[in-house]
Coordinates of C-alpha atoms in Angstrom, one line a residue:
Chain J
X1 CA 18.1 -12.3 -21.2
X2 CA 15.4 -14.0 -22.6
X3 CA 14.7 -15.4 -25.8
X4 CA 11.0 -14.9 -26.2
X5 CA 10.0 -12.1 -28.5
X6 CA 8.6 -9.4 -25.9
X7 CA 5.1 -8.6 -26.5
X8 CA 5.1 -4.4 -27.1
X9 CA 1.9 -2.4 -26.7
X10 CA 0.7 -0.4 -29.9
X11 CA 2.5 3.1 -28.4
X12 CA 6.0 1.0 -28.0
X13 CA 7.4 3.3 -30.6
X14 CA 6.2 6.3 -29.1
X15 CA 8.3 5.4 -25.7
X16 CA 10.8 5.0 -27.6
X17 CA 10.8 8.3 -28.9
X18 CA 10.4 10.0 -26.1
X19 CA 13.6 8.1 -24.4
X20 CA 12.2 6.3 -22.2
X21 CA 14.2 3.2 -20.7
X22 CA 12.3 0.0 -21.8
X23 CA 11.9 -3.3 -19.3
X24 CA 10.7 -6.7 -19.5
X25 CA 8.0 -6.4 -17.5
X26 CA 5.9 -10.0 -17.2
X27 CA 6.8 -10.4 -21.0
X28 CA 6.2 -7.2 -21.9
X29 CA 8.8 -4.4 -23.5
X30 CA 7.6 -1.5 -20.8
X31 CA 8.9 2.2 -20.2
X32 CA 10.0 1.6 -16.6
X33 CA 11.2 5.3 -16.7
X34 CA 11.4 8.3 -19.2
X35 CA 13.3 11.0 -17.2
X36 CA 13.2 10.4 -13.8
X37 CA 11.2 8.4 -11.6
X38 CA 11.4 11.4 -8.9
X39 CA 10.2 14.1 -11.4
X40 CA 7.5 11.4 -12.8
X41 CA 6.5 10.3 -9.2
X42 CA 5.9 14.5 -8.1
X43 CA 4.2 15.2 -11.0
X44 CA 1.5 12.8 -10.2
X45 CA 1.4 14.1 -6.9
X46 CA 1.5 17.5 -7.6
X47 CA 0.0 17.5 -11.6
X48 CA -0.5 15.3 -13.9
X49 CA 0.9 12.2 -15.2
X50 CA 0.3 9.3 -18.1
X51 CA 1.1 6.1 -18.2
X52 CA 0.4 3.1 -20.9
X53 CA -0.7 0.2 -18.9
X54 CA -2.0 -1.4 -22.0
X55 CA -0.2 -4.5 -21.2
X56 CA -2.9 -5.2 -18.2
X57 CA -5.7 -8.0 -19.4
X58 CA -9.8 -6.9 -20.1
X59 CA -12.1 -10.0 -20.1
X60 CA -16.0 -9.4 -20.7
X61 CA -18.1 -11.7 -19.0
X62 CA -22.0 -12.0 -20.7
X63 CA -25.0 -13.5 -20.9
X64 CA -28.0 -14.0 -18.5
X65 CA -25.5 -15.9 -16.0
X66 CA -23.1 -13.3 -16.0
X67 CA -23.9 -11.4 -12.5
X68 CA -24.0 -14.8 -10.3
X69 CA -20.9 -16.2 -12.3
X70 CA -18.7 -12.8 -11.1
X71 CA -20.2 -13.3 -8.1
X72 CA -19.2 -16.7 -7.5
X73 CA -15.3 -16.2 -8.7
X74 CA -14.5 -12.4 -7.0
X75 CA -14.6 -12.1 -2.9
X76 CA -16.3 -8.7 -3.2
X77 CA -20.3 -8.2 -3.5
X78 CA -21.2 -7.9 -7.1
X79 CA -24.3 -6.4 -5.4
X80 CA -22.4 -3.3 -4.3
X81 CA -23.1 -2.3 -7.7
X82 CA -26.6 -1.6 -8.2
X83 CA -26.3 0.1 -11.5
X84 CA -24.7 0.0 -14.7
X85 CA -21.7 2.4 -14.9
X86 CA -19.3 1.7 -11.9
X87 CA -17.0 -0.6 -10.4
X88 CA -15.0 -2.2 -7.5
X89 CA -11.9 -3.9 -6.3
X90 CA -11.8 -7.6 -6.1
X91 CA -9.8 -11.0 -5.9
X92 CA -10.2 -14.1 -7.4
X93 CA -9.3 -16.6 -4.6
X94 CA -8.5 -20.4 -4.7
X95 CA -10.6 -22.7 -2.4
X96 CA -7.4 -22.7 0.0
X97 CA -7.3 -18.8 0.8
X98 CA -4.2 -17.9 -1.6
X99 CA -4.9 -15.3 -4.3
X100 CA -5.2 -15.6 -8.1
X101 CA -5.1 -12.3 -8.6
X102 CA -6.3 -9.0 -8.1
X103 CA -8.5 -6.8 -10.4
X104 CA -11.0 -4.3 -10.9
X105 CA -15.0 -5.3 -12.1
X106 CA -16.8 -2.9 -13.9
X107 CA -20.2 -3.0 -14.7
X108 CA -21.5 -2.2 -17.6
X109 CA -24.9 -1.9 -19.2
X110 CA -24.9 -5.3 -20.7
X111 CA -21.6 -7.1 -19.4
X112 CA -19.1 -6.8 -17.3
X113 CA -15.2 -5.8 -17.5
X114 CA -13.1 -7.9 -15.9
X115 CA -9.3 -5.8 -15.7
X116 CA -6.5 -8.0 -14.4
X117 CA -2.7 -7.9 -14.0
X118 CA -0.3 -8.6 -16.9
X119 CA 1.2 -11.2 -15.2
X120 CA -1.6 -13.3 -14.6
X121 CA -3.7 -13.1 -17.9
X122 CA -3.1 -16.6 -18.8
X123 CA -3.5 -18.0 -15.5
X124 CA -6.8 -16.1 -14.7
X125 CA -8.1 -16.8 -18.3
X126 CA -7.6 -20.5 -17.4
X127 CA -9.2 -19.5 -14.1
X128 CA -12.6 -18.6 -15.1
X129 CA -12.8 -21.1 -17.8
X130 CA -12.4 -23.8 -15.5
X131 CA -15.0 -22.4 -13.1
X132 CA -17.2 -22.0 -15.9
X133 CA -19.2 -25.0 -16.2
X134 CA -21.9 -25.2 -14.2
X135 CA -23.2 -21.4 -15.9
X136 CA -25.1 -21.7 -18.4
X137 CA -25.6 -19.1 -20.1
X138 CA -22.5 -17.5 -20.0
X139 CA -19.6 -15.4 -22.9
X140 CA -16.0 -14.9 -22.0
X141 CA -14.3 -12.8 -24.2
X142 CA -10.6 -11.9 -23.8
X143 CA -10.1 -8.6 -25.2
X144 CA -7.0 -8.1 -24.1
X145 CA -5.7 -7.5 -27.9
X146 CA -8.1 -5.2 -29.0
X147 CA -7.9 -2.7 -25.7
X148 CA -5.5 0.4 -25.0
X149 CA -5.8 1.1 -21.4
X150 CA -4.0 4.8 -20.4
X151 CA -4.0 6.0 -17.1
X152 CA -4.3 9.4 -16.2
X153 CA -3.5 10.1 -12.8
X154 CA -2.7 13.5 -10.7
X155 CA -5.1 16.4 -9.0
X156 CA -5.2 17.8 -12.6
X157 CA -6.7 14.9 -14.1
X158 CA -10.4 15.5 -14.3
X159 CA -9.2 19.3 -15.5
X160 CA -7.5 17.6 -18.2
X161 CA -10.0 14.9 -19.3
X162 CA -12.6 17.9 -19.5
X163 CA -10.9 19.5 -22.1
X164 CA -11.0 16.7 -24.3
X165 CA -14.9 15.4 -23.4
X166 CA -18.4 16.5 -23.0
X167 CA -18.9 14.5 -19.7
X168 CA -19.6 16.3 -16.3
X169 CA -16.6 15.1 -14.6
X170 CA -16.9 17.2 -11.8
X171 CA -19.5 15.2 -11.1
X172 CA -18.6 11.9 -11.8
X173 CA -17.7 9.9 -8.2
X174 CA -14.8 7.5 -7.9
X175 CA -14.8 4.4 -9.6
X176 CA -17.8 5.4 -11.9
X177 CA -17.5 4.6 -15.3
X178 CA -18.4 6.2 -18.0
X179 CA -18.2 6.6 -22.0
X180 CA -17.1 9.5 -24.0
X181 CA -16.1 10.4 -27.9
X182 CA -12.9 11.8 -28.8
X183 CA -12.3 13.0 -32.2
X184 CA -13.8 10.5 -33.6
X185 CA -13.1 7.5 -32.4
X186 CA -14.4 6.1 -28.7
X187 CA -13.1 6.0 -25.1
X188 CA -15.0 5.0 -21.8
X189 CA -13.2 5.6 -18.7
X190 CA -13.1 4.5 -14.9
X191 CA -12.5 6.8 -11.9
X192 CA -9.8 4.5 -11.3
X193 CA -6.1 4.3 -10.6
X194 CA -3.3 2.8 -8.7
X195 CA -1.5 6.2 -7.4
X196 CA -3.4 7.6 -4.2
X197 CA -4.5 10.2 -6.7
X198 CA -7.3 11.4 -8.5
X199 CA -7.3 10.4 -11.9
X200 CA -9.1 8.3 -14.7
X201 CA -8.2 4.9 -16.3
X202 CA -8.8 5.0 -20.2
X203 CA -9.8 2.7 -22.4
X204 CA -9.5 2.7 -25.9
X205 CA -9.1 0.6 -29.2
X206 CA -5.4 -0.3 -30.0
X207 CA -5.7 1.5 -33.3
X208 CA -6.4 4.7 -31.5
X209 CA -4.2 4.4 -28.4
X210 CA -1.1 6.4 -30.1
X211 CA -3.7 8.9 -31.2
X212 CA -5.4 9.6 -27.9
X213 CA -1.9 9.5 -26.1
X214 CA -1.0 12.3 -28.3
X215 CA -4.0 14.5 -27.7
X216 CA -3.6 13.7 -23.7
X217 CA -0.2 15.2 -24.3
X218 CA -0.7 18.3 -26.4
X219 CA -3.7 19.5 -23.8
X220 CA -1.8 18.5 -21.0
X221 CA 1.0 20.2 -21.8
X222 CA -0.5 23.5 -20.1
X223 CA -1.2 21.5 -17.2
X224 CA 2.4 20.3 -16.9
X225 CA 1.9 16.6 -17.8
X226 CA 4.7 14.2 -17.4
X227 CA 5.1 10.3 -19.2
X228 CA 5.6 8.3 -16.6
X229 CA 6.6 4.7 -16.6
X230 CA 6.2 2.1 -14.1
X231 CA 9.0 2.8 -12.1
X232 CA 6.6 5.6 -10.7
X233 CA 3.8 3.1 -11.1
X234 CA 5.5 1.4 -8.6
X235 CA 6.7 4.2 -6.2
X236 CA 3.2 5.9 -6.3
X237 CA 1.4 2.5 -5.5
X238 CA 3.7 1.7 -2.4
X239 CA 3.6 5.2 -1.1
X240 CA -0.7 4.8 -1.3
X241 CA -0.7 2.0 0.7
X242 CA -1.6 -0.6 -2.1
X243 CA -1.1 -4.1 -3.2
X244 CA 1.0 -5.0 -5.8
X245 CA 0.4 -8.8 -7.3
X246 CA 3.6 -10.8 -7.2
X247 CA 4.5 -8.7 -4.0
X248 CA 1.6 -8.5 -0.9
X249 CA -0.3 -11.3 -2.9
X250 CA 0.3 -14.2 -4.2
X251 CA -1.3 -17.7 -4.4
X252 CA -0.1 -18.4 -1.0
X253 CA -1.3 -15.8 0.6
X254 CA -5.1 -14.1 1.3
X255 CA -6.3 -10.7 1.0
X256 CA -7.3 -10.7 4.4
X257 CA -3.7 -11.0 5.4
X258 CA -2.9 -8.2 3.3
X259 CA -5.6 -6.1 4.9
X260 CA -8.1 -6.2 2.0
X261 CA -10.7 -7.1 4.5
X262 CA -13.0 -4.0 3.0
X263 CA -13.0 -5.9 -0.2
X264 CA -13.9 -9.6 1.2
X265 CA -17.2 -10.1 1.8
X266 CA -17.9 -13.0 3.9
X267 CA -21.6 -12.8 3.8
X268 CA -22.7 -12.6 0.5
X269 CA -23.6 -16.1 -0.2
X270 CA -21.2 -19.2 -2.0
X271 CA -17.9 -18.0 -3.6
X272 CA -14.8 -19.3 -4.6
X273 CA -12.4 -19.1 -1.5
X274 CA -15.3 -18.3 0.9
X275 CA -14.5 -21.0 3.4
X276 CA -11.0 -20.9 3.4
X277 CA -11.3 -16.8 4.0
X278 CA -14.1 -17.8 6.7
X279 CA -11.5 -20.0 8.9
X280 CA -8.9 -17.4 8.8
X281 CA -11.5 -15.1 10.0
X282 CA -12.3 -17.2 13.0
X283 CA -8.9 -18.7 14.1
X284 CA -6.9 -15.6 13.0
X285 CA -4.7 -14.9 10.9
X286 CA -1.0 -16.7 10.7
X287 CA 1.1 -13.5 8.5
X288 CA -0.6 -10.2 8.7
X289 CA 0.6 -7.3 6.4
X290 CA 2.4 -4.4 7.8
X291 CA 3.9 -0.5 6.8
X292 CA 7.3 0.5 7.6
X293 CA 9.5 3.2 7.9
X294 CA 12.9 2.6 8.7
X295 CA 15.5 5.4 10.0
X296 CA 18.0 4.9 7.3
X297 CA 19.4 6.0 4.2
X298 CA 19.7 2.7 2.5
X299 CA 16.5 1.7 1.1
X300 CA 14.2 -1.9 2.7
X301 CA 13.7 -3.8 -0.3
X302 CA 11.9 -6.8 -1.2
X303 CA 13.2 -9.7 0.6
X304 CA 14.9 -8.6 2.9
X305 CA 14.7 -10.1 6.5
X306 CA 12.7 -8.6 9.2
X307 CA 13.8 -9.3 12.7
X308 CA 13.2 -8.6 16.7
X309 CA 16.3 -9.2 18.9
X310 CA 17.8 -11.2 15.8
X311 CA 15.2 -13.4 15.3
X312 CA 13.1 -13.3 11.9
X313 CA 9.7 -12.8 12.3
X314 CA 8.9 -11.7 8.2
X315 CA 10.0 -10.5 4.8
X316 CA 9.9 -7.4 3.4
X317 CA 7.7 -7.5 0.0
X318 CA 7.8 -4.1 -1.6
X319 CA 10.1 -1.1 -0.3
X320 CA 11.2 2.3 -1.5
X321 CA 12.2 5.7 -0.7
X322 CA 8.7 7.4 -0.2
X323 CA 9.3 10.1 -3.0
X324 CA 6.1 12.3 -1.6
X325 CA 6.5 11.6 2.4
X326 CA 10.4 11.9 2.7
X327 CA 11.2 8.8 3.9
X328 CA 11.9 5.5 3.3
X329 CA 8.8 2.9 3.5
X330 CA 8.4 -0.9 3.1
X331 CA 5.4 -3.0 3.3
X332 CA 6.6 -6.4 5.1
X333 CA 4.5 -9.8 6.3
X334 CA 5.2 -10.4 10.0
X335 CA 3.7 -13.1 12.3
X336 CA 0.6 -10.8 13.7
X337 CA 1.8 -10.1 17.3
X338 CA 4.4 -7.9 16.2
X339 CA 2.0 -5.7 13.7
X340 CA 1.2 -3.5 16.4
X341 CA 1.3 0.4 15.3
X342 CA 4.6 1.8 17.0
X343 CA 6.2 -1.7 17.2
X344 CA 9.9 -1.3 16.7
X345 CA 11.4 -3.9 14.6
X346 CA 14.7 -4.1 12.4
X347 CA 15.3 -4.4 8.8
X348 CA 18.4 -6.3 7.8
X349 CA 19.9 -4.3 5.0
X350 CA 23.2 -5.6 3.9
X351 CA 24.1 -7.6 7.0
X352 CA 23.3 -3.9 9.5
X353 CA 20.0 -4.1 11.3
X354 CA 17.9 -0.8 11.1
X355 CA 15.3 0.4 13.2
X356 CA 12.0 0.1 11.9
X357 CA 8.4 1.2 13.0
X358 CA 5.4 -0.2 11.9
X359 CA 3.4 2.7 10.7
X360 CA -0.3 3.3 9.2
X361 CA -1.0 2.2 5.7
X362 CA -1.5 4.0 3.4
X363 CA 2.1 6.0 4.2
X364 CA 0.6 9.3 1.8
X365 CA -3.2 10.1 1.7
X366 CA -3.8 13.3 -0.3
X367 CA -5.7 16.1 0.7
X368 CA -7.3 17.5 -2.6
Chain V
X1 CA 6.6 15.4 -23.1
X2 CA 10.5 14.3 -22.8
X3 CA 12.7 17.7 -23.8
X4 CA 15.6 15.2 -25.8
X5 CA 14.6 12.5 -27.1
X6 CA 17.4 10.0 -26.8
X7 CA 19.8 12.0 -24.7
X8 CA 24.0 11.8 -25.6
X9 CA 26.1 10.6 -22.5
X10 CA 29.3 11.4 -22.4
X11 CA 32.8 10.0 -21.8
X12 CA 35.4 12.8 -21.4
X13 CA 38.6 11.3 -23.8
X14 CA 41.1 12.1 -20.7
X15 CA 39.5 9.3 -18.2
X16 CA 39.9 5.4 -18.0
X17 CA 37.1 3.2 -17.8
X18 CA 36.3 -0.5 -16.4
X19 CA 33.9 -3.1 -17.5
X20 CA 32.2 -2.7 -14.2
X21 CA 31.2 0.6 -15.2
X22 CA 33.6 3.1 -13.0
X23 CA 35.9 5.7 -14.2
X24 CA 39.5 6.8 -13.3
X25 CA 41.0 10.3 -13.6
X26 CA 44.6 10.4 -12.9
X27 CA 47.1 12.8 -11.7
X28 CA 50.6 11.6 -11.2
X29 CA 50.1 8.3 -8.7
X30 CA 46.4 9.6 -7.4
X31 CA 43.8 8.3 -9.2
X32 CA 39.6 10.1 -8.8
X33 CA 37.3 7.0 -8.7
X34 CA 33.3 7.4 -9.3
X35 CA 30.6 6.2 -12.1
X36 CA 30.6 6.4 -15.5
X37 CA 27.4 8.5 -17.3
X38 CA 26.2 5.0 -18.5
X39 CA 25.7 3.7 -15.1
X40 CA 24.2 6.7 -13.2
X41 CA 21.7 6.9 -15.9
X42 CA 20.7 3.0 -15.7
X43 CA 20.7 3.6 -12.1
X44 CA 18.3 6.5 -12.4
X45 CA 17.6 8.9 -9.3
X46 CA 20.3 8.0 -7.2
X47 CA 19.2 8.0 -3.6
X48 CA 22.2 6.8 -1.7
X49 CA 25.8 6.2 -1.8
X50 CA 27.8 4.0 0.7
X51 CA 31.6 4.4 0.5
X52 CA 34.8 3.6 2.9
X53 CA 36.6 5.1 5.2
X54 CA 40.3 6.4 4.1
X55 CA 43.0 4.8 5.0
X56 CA 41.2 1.7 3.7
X57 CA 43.5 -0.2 1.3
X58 CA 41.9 -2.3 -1.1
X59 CA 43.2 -4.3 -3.9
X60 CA 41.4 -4.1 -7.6
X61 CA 38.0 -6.0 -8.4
X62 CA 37.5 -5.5 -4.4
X63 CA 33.7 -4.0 -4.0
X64 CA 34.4 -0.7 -2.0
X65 CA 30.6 0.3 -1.6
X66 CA 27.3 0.8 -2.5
X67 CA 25.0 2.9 -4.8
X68 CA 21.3 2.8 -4.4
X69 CA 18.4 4.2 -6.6
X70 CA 14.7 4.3 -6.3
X71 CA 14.7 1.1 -8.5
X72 CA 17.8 -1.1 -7.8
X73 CA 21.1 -1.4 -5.5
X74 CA 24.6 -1.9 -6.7
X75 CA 28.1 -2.7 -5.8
X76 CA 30.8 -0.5 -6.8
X77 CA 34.2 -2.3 -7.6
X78 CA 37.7 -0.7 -7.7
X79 CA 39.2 0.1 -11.0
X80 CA 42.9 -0.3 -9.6
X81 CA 44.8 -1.1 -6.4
X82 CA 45.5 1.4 -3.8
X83 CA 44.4 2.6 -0.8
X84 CA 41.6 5.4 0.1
X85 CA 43.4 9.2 0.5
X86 CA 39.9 11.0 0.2
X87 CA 36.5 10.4 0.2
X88 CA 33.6 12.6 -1.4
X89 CA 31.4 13.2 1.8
X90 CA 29.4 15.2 0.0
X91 CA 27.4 12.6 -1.4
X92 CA 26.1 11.8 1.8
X93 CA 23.7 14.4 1.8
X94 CA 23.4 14.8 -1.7
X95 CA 23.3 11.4 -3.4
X96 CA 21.8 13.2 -6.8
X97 CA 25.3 14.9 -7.8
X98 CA 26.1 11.5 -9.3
X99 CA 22.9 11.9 -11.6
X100 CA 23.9 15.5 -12.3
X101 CA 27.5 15.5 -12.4
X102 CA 28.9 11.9 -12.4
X103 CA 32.7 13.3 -13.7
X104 CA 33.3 16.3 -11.2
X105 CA 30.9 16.9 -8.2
X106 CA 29.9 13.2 -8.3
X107 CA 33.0 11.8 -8.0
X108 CA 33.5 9.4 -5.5
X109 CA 37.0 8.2 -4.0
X110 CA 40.5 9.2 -4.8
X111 CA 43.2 6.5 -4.2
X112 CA 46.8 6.2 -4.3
X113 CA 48.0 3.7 -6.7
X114 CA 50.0 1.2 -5.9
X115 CA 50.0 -0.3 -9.1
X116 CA 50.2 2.1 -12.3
X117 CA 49.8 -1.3 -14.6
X118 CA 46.6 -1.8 -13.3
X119 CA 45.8 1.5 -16.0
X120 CA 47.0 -0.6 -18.9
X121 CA 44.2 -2.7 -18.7
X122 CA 41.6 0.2 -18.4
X123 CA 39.2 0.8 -21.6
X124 CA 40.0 4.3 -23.8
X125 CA 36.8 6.2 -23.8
X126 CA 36.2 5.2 -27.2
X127 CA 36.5 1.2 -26.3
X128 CA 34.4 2.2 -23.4
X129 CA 31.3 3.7 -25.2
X130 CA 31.7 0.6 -27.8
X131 CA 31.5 -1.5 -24.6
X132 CA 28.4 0.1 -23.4
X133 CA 26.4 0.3 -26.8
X134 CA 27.0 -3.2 -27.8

């Protein structure tokens, strides 16, 4: 137990409510479940689902220096986005190769949105201050505060959002962005998520968050919407293959050796990290990350010891049943020989070594 | 949307419970052993329960297995002395009668008691549930 006051987003109350189980969550007072993390978990799979991640950190970066300051602290291409209205997936990486964080870049007509884990709002805030200097002309804004962020994530989704919008979804490719007015108050949205699914990430003003989470919930009742809490957040991630910060990255560790390779771009010009990232490309990598599916009924979990013949080779970082797929799954760091598809290793699970194959990432890739 | 709201757990008045969150249901010197309705729904889905063989004698406080969820593992501890006369093998293949039915289906071992003072020290229901709300 802690003593600091946990920080509650502005729908707190409505979790509540609804009985969900609350969590400290990097300071935060979360729903980590409502009903069941199964039920939550399938009906993003199979529906719909909501969850308040309003806790997560929005920066704006503006001015005339804006595009060549993102550029210089994110290990992406800025360029990819040649127009207002979309975004990417990106790092902010130290000069040594270990990761600050991960986050998603929007851009927008005249700034950019800069949305970054919970955890590491202070840190990153310090982050770009610090790497500030030498830009001119150059806002950062932490609107963290101000901002509601909802996800809304499942194959019914986009049927959903529709209902509730004017925009032509249908036609609206991932990670676009786009704005929209509800009632009457304003949203703008990215084809985003964290759940292997189709789905939106919402952003609104704190004083309308409880107001738009009610409206998601009255239309999507017909659609068979379920409030679901990070306990799915987490379950849904894993089984998609992706990252969680904390887990698969941290400062001592790159996104190349958690296989983010399609969001580092080497040969974009100066960035933070670049050389560091550079080497490891050369002289290969030391840990590289892997997916696992053991043949057991007790769960891999984070931490526990991966070994050949008895002799550790890595760590598990993230582990679950996989709720979709049927089976249990882990994501582990091993030393790179043994990352091989079809390589047989053992999970130490209480003092019993289970078989274990390295599988492909991501364990569930959906088909709608 | 959630059907209730803040949902009532029970705690049938006939049991015992411990601190550690398991129940007892005697008959004569056999005592049924499993979770209360507090822990399987801070444990959430259950997907896994690891128990011992019978025939196993363990003594009171000793851990006697396992319970996993999609979020967290557990150990369970004996309420009282005794050794194993039965174990519920059904949980095996259907870890999620703990969630559903933590009092019948989802019980877990029954023991022969070696000790019937070890009961004296057990919570009433009603200490129990002020245990667990506190």
């Amino acid at each position: 137990m802690t003593t600091m006051q946990l920080k509650e987003t502005a729908l707190a109350s409505t979790h509540k409510k609804m009985g969900a189980r609350m969590v400290d969550f990097a300071g935060w007072n979360m729903p980590v479940q409502y009903k069941s993390i199964i039920s939550e978990h399938m009906a993003v799979r199979n529906k719909v689902g909501l969850f308040d991640v309003s806790h997560m950190g929005e920066f704006l970066v503006s001015g005339q220096d804006a595009h060549n300051f993102v550029q210089y602290v994110i290990a992406n291409d800025v360029n990819k986005l040649k127009s207002p209205n979309c975004a990417l997936y990106t790092q902010f990486v130290k000069p040594d190769g270990g990761t600050i964080d991960d986050l998603i870049v929007y851009r927008r007509e005249h700034d950019f949105l800069l949305v970054v884990n919970a955890s590491n709002i202070e840190k990153d805030w310090q982050w770009l201050q610090k790497h500030s200097n030498s830009f001119k002309d150059l806002k950062l804004t932490d609107i963290s505060d101000r901002t509601g962020l909802l996800a809304l994530q499942g194959p019914k989704a986009q049927e959903l959002l529709s209902k509730i919008t004017s925009t032509d979804l249908a036609n609206m490719p991932s990670f676009a962005y786009d704005k929209a007015k509800v009632n009457n108050f304003d949203i703008s949205f990215g084809r985003t998520g964290y759940t292997g699914e189709d789905g939106f990430e919402i952003f609104v003003d704190v004083d309308h968050l409880d107001k738009l989470w009610q409206i998601l919930f009255d239309v999507g009742n017909n659609f068979g919407i379920e409030a679901c809490g990070l306990g799915a957040r987490d379950t849904l991630r894993l089984e998609a293959g992706l990252p969680l910060y904390g887990h698969e990255l941290d400062e001592s560790t790159s996104p190349l050796e958690a296989g983010l390779d399609f969001s580092v771009k080497l040969d974009k010009g100066e960035f933070l990290g670049k050389d560091a990232l550079y080497k490891q490309k050369e002289l290969g990598l030391t840990k590289k990350l892997i997916g696992l599916r053991t043949e057991s009924q007790a769960l891999p979990r984070a931490g526990y010891e991966v070994n050949i013949d008895g002799t550790k080779i890595g760590t598990i970082t993230s582990g679950s049943q996989g709720i979709f797929v049927g089976y249990p799954i882990a994501f582990a760091y091993v030393e790179p020989k043994y990352a091989k598809l079809g390589q047989i290793l053992n999970v130490t699970i209480r003092n019993n070594d289970v078989k274990a194959e390295v599988i492909k990432r991501p364990f569930y890739k959906r088909c709608h | 949307m959630a059907d209730s709201p803040s949902k009532t757990l029970s705690y049938p008045e006939e049991l015992k419970y411990v601190k550690t969150h398991e129940y007892v249901r005697v008959e004569n010197d056999t005592a049924t052993i499993g979770i209360t309705a507090f822990a399987a729904d801070q444990l959430g889905d259950v997907t896994y329960v690891e128990l011992p063989k019978a025939g196993t004698k363990l003594n009171k406080e000793d851990k006697f297995g396992v319970i996993e969820s999609v979020k967290s593992v557990s150990d369970l501890y004996m309420p009282a002395t005794g050794e194993i006369v039965a174990v519920n093998d059904r949980l095996l293949s259907e870890p999620e009668l703990v969630n559903l039915d933590c009092y019948g289906t989802g019980w877990m071992l029954k023991i022969k008691l070696s000790n019937t003072n070890d009961l004296q020290d057990m919570l009433s229901a009603k200490a129990y549930k002020e245990f667990v709300v506190e």
